[in-house]
CSV table of C-alpha atoms and ligand atoms in Angstrom, one decimal:
chain,number,residue,atom,x,y,z
S,1,MET,CA,0.4,-25.4,21.7
S,2,ASN,CA,1.2,-22.9,18.9
S,3,TYR,CA,3.1,-19.8,20.0
S,4,SER,CA,6.1,-17.7,19.1
S,5,GLU,CA,9.2,-17.6,21.4
S,6,ASN,CA,9.0,-13.8,21.3
S,7,ILE,CA,7.5,-11.0,19.1
S,8,LEU,CA,10.1,-11.4,16.4
S,9,GLY,CA,8.7,-14.8,15.5
S,10,THR,CA,5.5,-13.1,14.2
S,11,ILE,CA,7.2,-11.2,11.5
S,12,GLY,CA,6.3,-12.0,7.9
S,13,ASN,CA,3.7,-14.3,6.2
S,14,THR,CA,1.5,-11.2,5.7
S,15,PRO,CA,-1.8,-11.6,3.7
S,16,LEU,CA,-2.4,-10.8,0.1
S,17,VAL,CA,-5.7,-9.0,-0.4
S,18,LYS,CA,-7.6,-8.3,-3.6
S,19,LEU,CA,-8.3,-4.6,-4.2
S,20,ASN,CA,-11.7,-3.8,-5.6
S,21,LYS,CA,-13.2,-0.3,-5.8
S,22,VAL,CA,-10.0,1.7,-5.4
S,23,VAL,CA,-8.6,0.1,-8.6
S,24,ALA,CA,-11.9,0.3,-10.6
S,25,GLY,CA,-10.9,0.8,-14.2
S,26,VAL,CA,-7.8,-1.4,-14.0
S,27,ASP,CA,-8.3,-4.4,-16.3
S,28,ALA,CA,-6.3,-7.0,-14.2
S,29,LEU,CA,-6.3,-8.8,-10.9
S,30,VAL,CA,-4.8,-6.4,-8.4
S,31,LEU,CA,-3.6,-7.8,-5.1
S,32,ALA,CA,-2.2,-5.9,-2.1
S,33,LYS,CA,0.6,-7.3,0.1
S,34,VAL,CA,-0.5,-5.8,3.4
S,35,GLU,CA,2.6,-5.4,5.5
S,36,THR,CA,0.8,-3.7,8.4
S,37,PHE,CA,0.2,-7.2,9.8
S,38,ASN,CA,3.8,-7.3,11.0
S,39,PRO,CA,4.2,-6.7,14.7
S,40,GLY,CA,5.7,-3.2,14.2
S,41,ASN,CA,3.0,-2.5,11.7
S,42,SER,CA,5.3,-2.2,8.7
S,43,VAL,CA,7.4,-4.1,6.2
S,44,LYS,CA,10.5,-2.8,7.8
S,45,ASP,CA,10.4,-5.3,10.6
S,46,ARG,CA,11.7,-7.8,8.2
S,47,MET,CA,14.8,-6.0,7.2
S,48,ALA,CA,15.5,-4.5,10.7
S,49,VAL,CA,15.8,-8.0,12.2
S,50,LYS,CA,17.9,-9.3,9.2
S,51,MET,CA,20.3,-6.3,9.4
S,52,ILE,CA,20.8,-7.0,13.2
S,53,GLN,CA,21.3,-10.7,12.7
S,54,ASP,CA,23.9,-10.1,10.0
S,55,ALA,CA,25.7,-7.5,12.1
S,56,GLU,CA,25.7,-9.9,15.1
S,57,ALA,CA,27.0,-12.7,12.9
S,58,ASP,CA,30.1,-10.8,11.7
S,59,GLY,CA,30.8,-8.9,14.9
S,60,ARG,CA,29.7,-5.4,13.9
S,61,LEU,CA,27.2,-5.5,16.7
S,62,GLN,CA,28.5,-6.6,20.1
S,63,PRO,CA,26.5,-7.7,23.2
S,64,GLY,CA,25.0,-4.7,25.0
S,65,GLY,CA,25.8,-2.4,22.1
S,66,THR,CA,24.0,0.7,20.9
S,67,ILE,CA,22.2,0.6,17.5
S,68,ILE,CA,22.1,3.9,15.7
S,69,GLU,CA,20.0,4.6,12.6
S,70,GLY,CA,18.7,7.5,10.6
S,71,THR,CA,15.1,6.4,10.2
S,72,SER,CA,11.7,7.9,9.2
S,73,GLY,CA,10.1,5.7,11.9
S,74,ASN,CA,9.2,2.3,10.5
S,75,THR,CA,12.8,0.9,10.4
S,76,GLY,CA,13.2,2.4,13.9
S,77,MET,CA,10.1,0.5,15.1
S,78,GLY,CA,11.5,-2.8,13.7
S,79,LEU,CA,14.9,-2.1,15.2
S,80,ALA,CA,13.3,-1.2,18.5
S,81,LEU,CA,11.4,-4.5,18.7
S,82,ALA,CA,14.5,-6.5,18.0
S,83,ALA,CA,16.6,-4.3,20.4
S,84,ILE,CA,14.2,-5.1,23.2
S,85,VAL,CA,14.2,-8.8,22.6
S,86,LYS,CA,17.9,-9.0,22.0
S,87,GLY,CA,19.0,-6.5,24.7
S,88,TYR,CA,20.5,-3.5,22.7
S,89,LYS,CA,20.1,0.2,23.1
S,90,LEU,CA,18.7,2.2,20.2
S,91,ILE,CA,19.1,5.8,19.0
S,92,CYS,CA,16.9,6.9,16.1
S,93,VAL,CA,17.8,10.0,14.1
S,94,ILE,CA,14.7,11.4,12.4
S,95,SER,CA,13.9,14.4,10.1
S,96,ASP,CA,11.5,17.0,11.4
S,97,LYS,CA,9.2,16.3,8.4
S,98,GLN,CA,8.1,13.1,10.0
S,99,SER,CA,4.8,12.9,11.9
S,100,LYS,CA,4.8,13.4,15.6
S,101,GLU,CA,3.0,10.1,16.1
S,102,LYS,CA,6.0,8.3,14.5
S,103,MET,CA,8.4,10.0,17.0
S,104,ASP,CA,6.1,9.2,20.0
S,105,ILE,CA,5.7,5.6,18.9
S,106,LEU,CA,9.5,5.2,18.7
S,107,ARG,CA,9.9,6.6,22.2
S,108,ALA,CA,7.1,4.2,23.4
S,109,VAL,CA,9.3,1.2,22.4
S,110,GLY,CA,12.3,2.6,24.2
S,111,ALA,CA,14.2,4.4,21.5
S,112,LYS,CA,16.0,7.7,22.0
S,113,VAL,CA,14.9,10.0,19.3
S,114,VAL,CA,17.1,12.8,17.8
S,115,VAL,CA,15.2,15.2,15.5
S,116,CYS,CA,17.1,16.9,12.6
S,117,PRO,CA,16.0,19.6,10.0
S,118,THR,CA,14.7,18.2,6.6
S,119,ASP,CA,15.6,21.1,4.4
S,120,VAL,CA,19.3,20.8,4.5
S,121,GLU,CA,21.8,19.1,2.0
S,122,PRO,CA,22.6,15.5,2.9
S,123,THR,CA,26.2,16.6,3.4
S,124,ASP,CA,25.2,19.4,5.8
S,125,PRO,CA,26.4,18.5,9.4
S,126,ARG,CA,22.8,19.0,10.6
S,127,SER,CA,21.3,16.5,8.1
S,128,TYR,CA,20.1,13.3,9.5
S,129,TYR,CA,22.6,11.4,7.4
S,130,SER,CA,25.4,13.4,9.0
S,131,VAL,CA,24.1,13.4,12.5
S,132,SER,CA,23.6,9.6,12.5
S,133,LYS,CA,27.2,9.1,11.3
S,134,ARG,CA,28.6,11.5,13.9
S,135,LEU,CA,26.7,9.8,16.7
S,136,ALA,CA,27.9,6.4,15.6
S,137,LYS,CA,31.5,7.7,15.8
S,138,GLU,CA,31.0,9.3,19.2
S,139,THR,CA,29.1,6.5,20.9
S,140,PRO,CA,31.2,3.6,22.3
S,141,ASN,CA,30.2,0.1,21.4
S,142,SER,CA,27.8,1.3,18.7
S,143,TRP,CA,26.8,0.2,15.3
S,144,TYR,CA,25.5,2.4,12.6
S,145,VAL,CA,22.9,0.5,10.6
S,146,ASN,CA,22.7,2.6,7.4
S,147,GLN,CA,19.6,1.0,5.8
S,148,TYR,CA,20.4,2.9,2.6
S,149,ASP,CA,23.6,1.1,1.8
S,150,ASN,CA,23.3,-2.0,4.1
S,151,PRO,CA,22.9,-5.1,1.8
S,152,SER,CA,21.0,-7.0,4.4
S,153,ASN,CA,18.1,-4.7,3.8
S,154,ALA,CA,17.5,-5.9,0.3
S,155,ILE,CA,18.5,-9.5,1.2
S,156,ALA,CA,15.6,-9.7,3.8
S,157,HIS,CA,13.1,-9.0,1.0
S,158,TYR,CA,15.0,-11.5,-1.3
S,159,GLU,CA,14.7,-14.2,1.4
S,160,GLN,CA,11.2,-13.4,2.7
S,161,THR,CA,8.9,-10.9,0.9
S,162,GLY,CA,9.8,-12.1,-2.7
S,163,PRO,CA,9.2,-15.8,-1.9
S,164,GLU,CA,6.0,-15.1,-0.1
S,165,ILE,CA,4.5,-13.2,-3.0
S,166,TRP,CA,5.6,-15.9,-5.5
S,167,GLU,CA,4.0,-18.6,-3.4
S,168,GLN,CA,0.8,-16.7,-2.6
S,169,THR,CA,0.3,-16.0,-6.3
S,170,GLN,CA,1.3,-19.5,-7.2
S,171,GLY,CA,3.9,-18.0,-9.6
S,172,LYS,CA,1.2,-16.1,-11.5
S,173,ILE,CA,2.4,-12.6,-10.6
S,174,THR,CA,3.1,-10.5,-13.8
S,175,HIS,CA,3.8,-7.1,-12.3
S,176,PHE,CA,5.1,-5.8,-8.9
S,177,VAL,CA,4.4,-2.1,-8.0
S,178,VAL,CA,6.0,-0.6,-4.9
S,179,GLY,CA,7.2,2.7,-3.4
S,180,VAL,CA,10.9,3.2,-3.3
S,181,GLY,CA,12.9,4.8,-0.5
S,182,THR,CA,16.0,2.9,0.5
S,183,GLY,CA,15.2,0.5,-2.3
S,184,GLY,CA,15.5,-2.5,-0.1
S,185,THR,CA,11.9,-3.7,-0.8
S,186,ILE,CA,11.9,-3.3,-4.5
S,187,SER,CA,15.4,-4.6,-5.2
S,188,GLY,CA,15.1,-7.7,-2.9
S,189,VAL,CA,11.6,-8.7,-4.2
S,190,ALA,CA,12.6,-7.9,-7.8
S,191,LYS,CA,15.7,-10.0,-7.7
S,192,TYR,CA,13.8,-13.0,-6.3
S,193,LEU,CA,10.9,-12.7,-8.7
S,194,LYS,CA,13.0,-12.1,-11.8
S,195,GLU,CA,15.1,-15.2,-11.0
S,196,LYS,CA,11.9,-17.1,-10.9
S,197,ASN,CA,10.5,-15.5,-14.1
S,198,PRO,CA,12.4,-12.8,-15.9
S,199,ASN,CA,9.3,-11.5,-17.6
S,200,ILE,CA,7.8,-10.1,-14.4
S,201,LYS,CA,7.8,-6.3,-14.7
S,202,ILE,CA,8.9,-4.2,-11.7
S,203,TRP,CA,7.6,-0.7,-11.3
S,204,GLY,CA,8.9,1.8,-8.7
S,205,ILE,CA,6.8,4.6,-7.3
S,206,ASP,CA,8.6,7.9,-6.9
S,207,THR,CA,7.6,11.4,-5.7
S,208,TYR,CA,8.0,14.8,-7.3
S,209,GLY,CA,11.1,16.2,-5.6
S,210,SER,CA,13.1,12.9,-5.8
S,211,VAL,CA,15.9,11.8,-8.2
S,212,PHE,CA,15.0,8.2,-8.9
S,213,LYS,CA,12.8,8.4,-12.1
S,214,LYS,CA,15.1,10.7,-14.0
S,215,TYR,CA,18.2,8.8,-12.9
S,216,HIS,CA,16.6,5.5,-14.1
S,217,GLU,CA,15.7,7.0,-17.4
S,218,THR,CA,18.8,9.0,-18.2
S,219,GLY,CA,21.6,8.0,-15.9
S,220,ILE,CA,21.8,11.6,-14.8
S,221,PHE,CA,21.7,12.5,-11.1
S,222,ASP,CA,19.9,15.9,-11.6
S,223,GLU,CA,19.9,18.2,-8.6
S,224,ASN,CA,17.1,20.2,-10.1
S,225,GLU,CA,14.8,17.3,-9.4
S,226,ILE,CA,15.4,17.8,-5.7
S,227,TYR,CA,13.0,19.9,-3.7
S,228,SER,CA,11.0,19.3,-0.5
S,229,TYR,CA,7.8,17.2,-0.7
S,230,ILE,CA,5.2,16.0,1.7
S,231,THR,CA,4.8,12.3,0.8
S,232,GLU,CA,6.4,10.1,3.5
S,233,GLY,CA,8.7,7.1,3.1
S,234,ILE,CA,9.5,7.2,-0.6
S,235,GLY,CA,11.7,9.3,-2.9
S,236,GLU,CA,15.3,10.4,-2.1
S,237,ASP,CA,17.8,13.1,-2.8
S,238,ILE,CA,20.6,10.5,-2.8
S,239,LEU,CA,21.2,7.2,-4.7
S,240,PRO,CA,21.1,4.5,-2.0
S,241,LYS,CA,23.1,1.4,-2.8
S,242,ASN,CA,20.0,-0.7,-2.1
S,243,VAL,CA,18.3,0.7,-5.2
S,244,ASP,CA,19.3,-1.8,-7.9
S,245,PHE,CA,18.2,0.2,-11.0
S,246,SER,CA,19.0,-2.7,-13.3
S,247,LEU,CA,16.2,-4.7,-11.8
S,248,ILE,CA,13.6,-2.0,-12.2
S,249,ASP,CA,11.6,-1.7,-15.4
S,250,GLY,CA,10.3,1.8,-14.8
S,251,PHE,CA,9.3,4.5,-12.3
S,252,THR,CA,6.2,6.7,-12.2
S,253,LYS,CA,6.0,9.8,-10.0
S,254,VAL,CA,2.9,10.6,-7.9
S,255,THR,CA,2.1,14.1,-6.6
S,256,ASP,CA,1.8,14.8,-2.8
S,257,LYS,CA,-1.9,15.6,-3.3
S,258,ASP,CA,-2.7,12.4,-5.1
S,259,ALA,CA,-0.7,10.3,-2.6
S,260,ALA,CA,-2.7,11.9,0.3
S,261,VAL,CA,-6.1,11.6,-1.5
S,262,TYR,CA,-5.5,7.9,-2.4
S,263,THR,CA,-4.2,7.1,1.2
S,264,ARG,CA,-7.7,8.1,2.3
S,265,LYS,CA,-9.5,6.3,-0.5
S,266,ILE,CA,-7.8,2.9,0.3
S,267,ALA,CA,-9.2,3.2,3.9
S,268,LEU,CA,-12.7,4.3,2.7
S,269,GLU,CA,-13.1,2.1,-0.3
S,270,GLU,CA,-11.3,-1.1,0.8
S,271,GLY,CA,-11.4,-0.9,4.6
S,272,ILE,CA,-7.6,-1.2,4.6
S,273,PHE,CA,-6.0,1.4,6.9
S,274,VAL,CA,-2.6,1.9,5.5
S,275,GLY,CA,0.0,4.7,5.2
S,276,ASN,CA,0.9,7.4,2.8
S,277,SER,CA,3.3,5.4,0.5
S,278,ALA,CA,0.4,2.9,-0.1
S,279,GLY,CA,-1.7,5.8,-1.4
S,280,ALA,CA,1.2,6.8,-3.7
S,281,ALA,CA,1.5,3.2,-4.8
S,282,VAL,CA,-2.2,2.8,-5.7
S,283,LYS,CA,-2.3,6.1,-7.6
S,284,GLY,CA,0.9,5.1,-9.4
S,285,LEU,CA,-0.6,1.8,-10.3
S,286,LEU,CA,-3.6,3.6,-11.8
S,287,GLN,CA,-1.2,5.8,-13.8
S,288,LEU,CA,0.3,2.6,-15.2
S,289,LYS,CA,-3.0,0.9,-16.0
S,290,ASP,CA,-2.4,0.8,-19.8
S,291,HIS,CA,0.6,-1.6,-19.2
S,292,PHE,CA,-1.7,-4.3,-17.7
S,293,LYS,CA,-3.8,-6.9,-19.6
S,294,PRO,CA,-6.9,-8.7,-18.2
S,295,GLU,CA,-5.1,-11.9,-17.4
S,296,ASP,CA,-2.3,-10.1,-15.5
S,297,VAL,CA,-1.7,-10.4,-11.8
S,298,VAL,CA,-0.5,-7.1,-10.3
S,299,VAL,CA,0.9,-7.1,-6.8
S,300,VAL,CA,1.2,-3.8,-5.0
S,301,LEU,CA,2.9,-3.6,-1.5
S,302,PHE,CA,1.5,-1.5,1.3
S,303,HIS,CA,4.4,-0.6,3.6
S,304,ASP,CA,2.9,0.7,6.8
S,305,SER,CA,-0.2,1.5,8.9
S,306,GLY,CA,-2.6,4.5,8.6
S,307,SER,CA,-2.3,5.0,12.3
S,308,ARG,CA,1.0,6.8,11.8
S,309,TYR,CA,-0.8,9.4,9.7
S,310,VAL,CA,-3.8,10.3,11.8
S,311,GLY,CA,-2.5,13.9,12.4
S,312,LYS,CA,-1.8,14.3,8.6
S,313,MET,CA,-3.5,12.6,5.7
S,314,PHE,CA,-6.3,11.4,7.9
S,315,ASN,CA,-6.9,14.8,9.4
S,316,ASP,CA,-9.3,17.1,7.5
S,317,ASP,CA,-7.8,20.4,8.6
S,318,TRP,CA,-4.3,19.2,7.6
S,319,MET,CA,-5.6,18.2,4.2
S,320,ARG,CA,-7.6,21.4,3.7
S,321,GLU,CA,-4.6,23.7,4.7
S,322,ARG,CA,-2.6,22.1,1.8
S,323,GLY,CA,-5.5,22.3,-0.7
S,324,PHE,CA,-5.7,18.4,-0.7
S,325,LEU,CA,-9.4,18.1,0.2
S,326,GLU,CA,-11.5,17.8,-2.9
S,327,GLU,CA,-14.4,19.9,-1.4
S,328,GLU,CA,-16.7,21.9,-3.6
S,329,ILE,CA,-16.7,25.6,-2.9
S,330,THR,CA,-20.0,27.0,-4.2
S,331,LYS,CA,-21.3,29.3,-1.5
S,332,ALA,CA,-20.0,32.2,0.6
S,333,GLU,CA,-20.0,30.0,3.8
S,334,ASP,CA,-17.7,27.4,2.1
S,335,VAL,CA,-14.9,30.0,1.8
S,336,ILE,CA,-14.6,30.8,5.4
S,337,LYS,CA,-15.3,27.5,7.1
S,338,ASP,CA,-11.5,27.1,7.9
S,339,HIS,CA,-11.5,30.2,10.1
S,340,LEU,CA,-15.0,30.3,11.5
S,341,ASP,CA,-13.5,29.7,14.9
S,342,LYS,CA,-11.7,33.1,14.8
S,343,SER,CA,-13.7,36.1,15.9
S,344,LEU,CA,-14.2,39.1,13.6
S,345,ILE,CA,-11.7,41.9,14.3
S,346,ILE,CA,-13.5,45.3,14.2
S,347,ALA,CA,-12.7,49.0,15.0
S,348,ARG,CA,-14.9,51.8,16.2
S,349,THR,CA,-15.5,55.1,14.5
S,350,GLU,CA,-14.1,57.0,17.5
S,351,GLU,CA,-10.8,54.9,17.6
S,352,LEU,CA,-7.7,56.5,16.1
S,353,VAL,CA,-6.0,55.5,12.9
S,354,SER,CA,-3.0,54.4,15.1
S,355,HIS,CA,-5.3,51.9,16.9
S,356,ALA,CA,-6.4,50.4,13.6
S,357,ILE,CA,-2.8,50.1,12.4
S,358,GLU,CA,-1.8,48.4,15.7
S,359,ARG,CA,-4.7,45.9,15.4
S,360,MET,CA,-3.8,45.1,11.8
S,361,ARG,CA,-0.2,44.4,12.8
S,362,LYS,CA,-1.2,42.3,15.8
S,363,TYR,CA,-3.6,40.1,13.9
S,364,LYS,CA,-1.7,40.2,10.6
S,365,ILE,CA,-4.7,41.4,8.7
S,366,SER,CA,-5.0,44.0,5.9
S,367,GLN,CA,-8.5,45.4,6.4
S,368,ILE,CA,-10.9,46.1,9.3
S,369,PRO,CA,-14.7,46.8,9.2
S,370,VAL,CA,-15.6,49.9,11.3
S,371,VAL,CA,-18.7,50.0,13.5
S,372,ASP,CA,-20.7,52.5,15.5
S,373,VAL,CA,-24.0,52.0,17.5
S,374,ASN,CA,-25.8,51.5,14.2
S,375,GLY,CA,-23.7,48.6,13.0
S,376,PHE,CA,-21.2,48.5,10.1
S,377,VAL,CA,-20.7,52.1,8.9
S,378,GLY,CA,-17.3,52.0,7.3
S,379,SER,CA,-14.0,50.2,6.6
S,380,VAL,CA,-10.2,50.8,6.6
S,381,ASP,CA,-7.6,48.9,4.7
S,382,GLU,CA,-3.9,49.2,4.1
S,383,SER,CA,-4.2,51.3,0.9
S,384,LEU,CA,-6.6,53.7,2.5
S,385,LEU,CA,-4.4,54.2,5.6
S,386,PHE,CA,-1.4,54.7,3.3
S,387,GLN,CA,-3.2,57.3,1.3
S,388,SER,CA,-4.3,59.2,4.4
S,389,TYR,CA,-0.7,59.2,5.6
S,390,ILE,CA,0.5,60.7,2.3
S,391,ASN,CA,-2.2,63.4,2.6
S,392,ASP,CA,-1.6,64.2,6.2
S,393,LYS,CA,1.6,63.0,8.1
S,394,ASN,CA,-0.3,63.4,11.4
S,395,SER,CA,-3.2,61.1,10.3
S,396,ALA,CA,-2.3,58.5,13.0
S,397,GLU,CA,-4.0,60.7,15.6
S,398,ARG,CA,-7.2,61.2,13.7
S,399,PRO,CA,-10.4,59.3,14.5
S,400,LEU,CA,-11.3,56.6,12.0
S,401,ARG,CA,-14.6,58.2,11.2
S,402,GLU,CA,-12.7,61.0,9.4
S,403,ILE,CA,-10.8,58.8,7.0
S,404,MET,CA,-12.7,55.6,6.7
S,405,GLY,CA,-14.1,54.3,3.4
S,406,ALA,CA,-17.5,52.8,2.6
S,407,PRO,CA,-18.7,49.8,4.7
S,408,TYR,CA,-18.2,46.3,3.2
S,409,PRO,CA,-21.2,44.8,1.5
S,410,ILE,CA,-23.0,42.1,3.5
S,411,VAL,CA,-24.0,38.7,2.0
S,412,ALA,CA,-26.0,35.8,3.2
S,413,MET,CA,-24.2,32.4,4.0
S,414,GLY,CA,-25.8,30.8,0.9
S,415,THR,CA,-24.8,33.5,-1.6
S,416,PRO,CA,-23.2,31.8,-4.7
S,417,ILE,CA,-19.5,32.3,-4.8
S,418,GLU,CA,-19.7,34.0,-8.3
S,419,GLU,CA,-22.0,36.7,-6.8
S,420,VAL,CA,-19.5,37.2,-3.9
S,421,SER,CA,-16.5,37.6,-6.2
S,422,LYS,CA,-18.3,40.4,-8.2
S,423,LEU,CA,-18.4,42.5,-5.0
S,424,PHE,CA,-14.6,42.8,-4.9
S,425,THR,CA,-13.5,46.0,-6.6
S,426,ARG,CA,-10.5,48.3,-6.5
S,427,GLU,CA,-12.2,50.2,-3.7
S,428,ASN,CA,-13.7,47.2,-1.9
S,429,ALA,CA,-11.2,44.8,-0.4
S,430,ALA,CA,-13.7,42.6,1.6
S,431,VAL,CA,-17.2,41.3,1.9
S,432,LEU,CA,-19.0,40.6,5.2
S,433,ILE,CA,-21.1,37.4,5.6
S,434,ASP,CA,-24.1,37.4,7.9
S,435,LEU,CA,-24.0,34.3,10.1
S,436,GLY,CA,-27.3,35.0,11.9
S,437,ASN,CA,-27.9,36.0,15.6
S,438,GLY,CA,-26.1,39.4,14.9
S,439,LYS,CA,-22.8,37.6,14.1
S,440,HIS,CA,-20.7,38.4,11.0
S,441,HIS,CA,-17.5,37.1,9.5
S,442,ILE,CA,-15.2,38.5,6.8
S,443,ILE,CA,-14.3,37.2,3.3
S,444,THR,CA,-11.1,38.8,1.9
S,445,LYS,CA,-9.7,38.7,-1.6
S,446,TYR,CA,-7.2,36.1,-0.3
S,447,ASP,CA,-10.0,33.8,0.8
S,448,ILE,CA,-11.4,33.9,-2.7
S,449,ILE,CA,-8.0,33.3,-4.3
S,450,GLY,CA,-7.3,30.5,-1.8
S,451,SER,CA,-10.5,28.8,-2.7
S,452,ILE,CA,-9.5,28.4,-6.3
S,453,LYS,CA,-8.2,24.9,-6.8
G,1,PLP,C1,6.1,4.2,4.8
G,1,PLP,C2,7.2,3.7,3.9
G,1,PLP,N1,6.9,3.5,2.6
G,1,PLP,C3,7.9,3.1,1.7
G,1,PLP,C4,9.2,3.0,2.1
G,1,PLP,C5,10.2,2.6,1.1
G,1,PLP,O1,10.7,1.3,1.3
G,1,PLP,P1,12.2,0.9,0.9
G,1,PLP,O2,13.0,1.7,1.9
G,1,PLP,O3,12.3,-0.5,1.1
G,1,PLP,O4,12.4,1.3,-0.5
G,1,PLP,C6,9.6,3.2,3.5
G,1,PLP,C7,11.0,3.2,3.9
G,1,PLP,O5,11.5,3.9,4.6
G,1,PLP,C8,8.5,3.6,4.4
G,1,PLP,O6,8.8,3.8,5.7
């Protein structure tokens, strides 16, 4: 019989898979170390168990104790599996930037989840660094894991991930490319590989909004490099002790949009359903392609599973709202497809100016088409209402018919976007689109501006 004593025995020995289409144009063999095969669906299972074992060994973690960690989800999952098997309680402190799925998954495996704001300084008492430390002080028989500075994190990768990659490539690996968060993965793997062959090059993938690249290149911790970003799992606004900059040959930064787009490409072009930092890593690898020769063996590590991003990078609406979907906008109907579900707000000629103002406030809109029994006969917008107020302080009680401007032009769904744009003038703030069956929708200047990529 061949079985594991418990789920922890299934961690590691993940496959190495050749990438094909998504790295077209890279003149080297590119292999992905797919860490979603771990039971918690991420590479973090490895270090979570190692950190617990080391804390048990030196008494930091006592029987029946509470494990506390600030985690974006994956480390929490690994800790949760180990906590269940080994009989500990677990509190995960998580930032509100993280996907709801990640929080629900942690709760599913018994963790208590505490959510903290993302956009505060690490030293702010509300930050997840500060809250984790405070909870650790306040909770009896607890142990604060601190994956950022805990050396067992990198050691796990030195003992497992590095040797696996070396053996799977039969020592032929020439480059290792990986996203950097706590630094545990890159530093542990890099240390092992460079001990085996100091010529192996180690590339870290960073995000815009993170300090790593500049710090590596200049030794300067530049606070101007810090701003909020969307990419999950990589980049930092601190320098974790687990990032050993001396082992890293270089960093490349990948934009939020590219990371999101490439996360989808890996699934669609390779059939490998992995997370956002994998998208960043593949795009970063493409940015580095001039560093590789045809005989090189480049290994890229995919940290976690795509299932944690179904409400984000794998959701069309989420992508579209951020301008990440590379859709072609050529016709009038393309511009309004995001808000087709919303009904057209209108006003009637006999309604008062005050009614139109109230409606604009309620729906947060700047213009309204005006109708009577014959259809669209006029329009009101903010500047027209303002002008009528200047002319007559009692204008609020006047019917719209007395002050309204010309009706908005009406276009067909297939009208080219260039034609639609020409209809916007100083006097004309919107265009109506005929959806058929007597239905219409509105295209505003903002819709046109928003469609420019
Ligand atoms: C999805 C994901 N990618 C990448 C990383 C970065 O890995 P490391 O912390 O080992 O640098 C993490 C770590 O939190 C992660 O959760």
